[in-house]
XYZ file of C-alpha atoms in Angstrom:
71
model
C 20.619 -62.299 34.268
C 23.252 -64.196 36.775
C 25.996 -62.274 38.029
C 29.599 -63.175 37.739
C 31.446 -63.886 40.774
C 34.660 -65.927 42.078
C 32.231 -68.640 42.948
C 30.683 -69.081 39.279
C 33.467 -67.895 37.481
C 34.727 -71.411 36.657
C 31.698 -71.960 34.486
C 33.116 -69.510 31.941
C 37.017 -70.510 31.580
C 36.458 -73.688 29.464
C 34.842 -71.664 26.631
C 37.594 -69.153 26.849
C 40.437 -71.699 27.336
C 38.838 -73.652 24.424
C 39.440 -70.732 21.969
C 42.920 -70.294 23.010
C 43.866 -74.131 22.662
C 42.433 -73.626 19.101
C 44.404 -70.522 18.251
C 47.760 -71.926 19.826
C 47.425 -74.937 17.752
C 46.831 -73.365 14.643
C 49.622 -70.942 15.083
C 52.183 -72.793 16.593
C 51.223 -76.403 15.984
C 51.100 -77.154 19.646
C 49.864 -80.385 20.912
C 46.877 -80.515 23.035
C 48.537 -81.166 26.017
C 51.390 -78.680 25.268
C 48.573 -75.696 24.354
C 46.814 -76.347 27.842
C 50.128 -76.583 29.831
C 50.954 -73.279 28.360
C 47.426 -71.656 29.337
C 47.332 -72.945 32.803
C 50.767 -71.963 33.658
C 50.522 -68.424 32.001
C 49.950 -65.042 33.778
C 47.105 -64.599 31.314
C 45.248 -67.614 33.502
C 45.989 -66.342 36.655
C 44.408 -63.020 35.733
C 41.481 -64.975 34.114
C 40.609 -67.217 36.897
C 40.073 -64.216 39.088
C 36.548 -62.310 38.745
C 38.154 -58.955 40.083
C 40.382 -58.791 37.187
C 37.422 -58.488 34.595
C 39.617 -60.470 32.141
C 36.746 -63.041 31.815
C 35.002 -60.231 30.033
C 37.755 -60.504 27.257
C 36.843 -61.997 23.756
C 38.901 -64.878 22.348
C 40.715 -62.603 20.193
C 41.734 -60.344 22.987
C 42.670 -62.874 25.241
C 44.945 -64.456 22.820
C 46.819 -61.411 22.045
C 47.466 -61.175 25.882
C 48.684 -64.774 25.828
C 50.727 -64.273 22.647
C 52.536 -61.804 24.599
C 53.771 -64.203 26.937
C 55.042 -66.720 24.716
């Protein structure tokens, strides 16, 4: 089993971001560009991109609930 660390965390993020984009588009009708902008500028993304927070361990629904708190 491969250990997740700061050097390889970036490999997990596209899958997590994909779900968030889909949820934002479905719930709010945002364009792809707007979804990505909102995600990448969010506090959630800052936490998600740091291994030590362990946010990468959360599933898409939990991550989306966190993101919605910021919207």
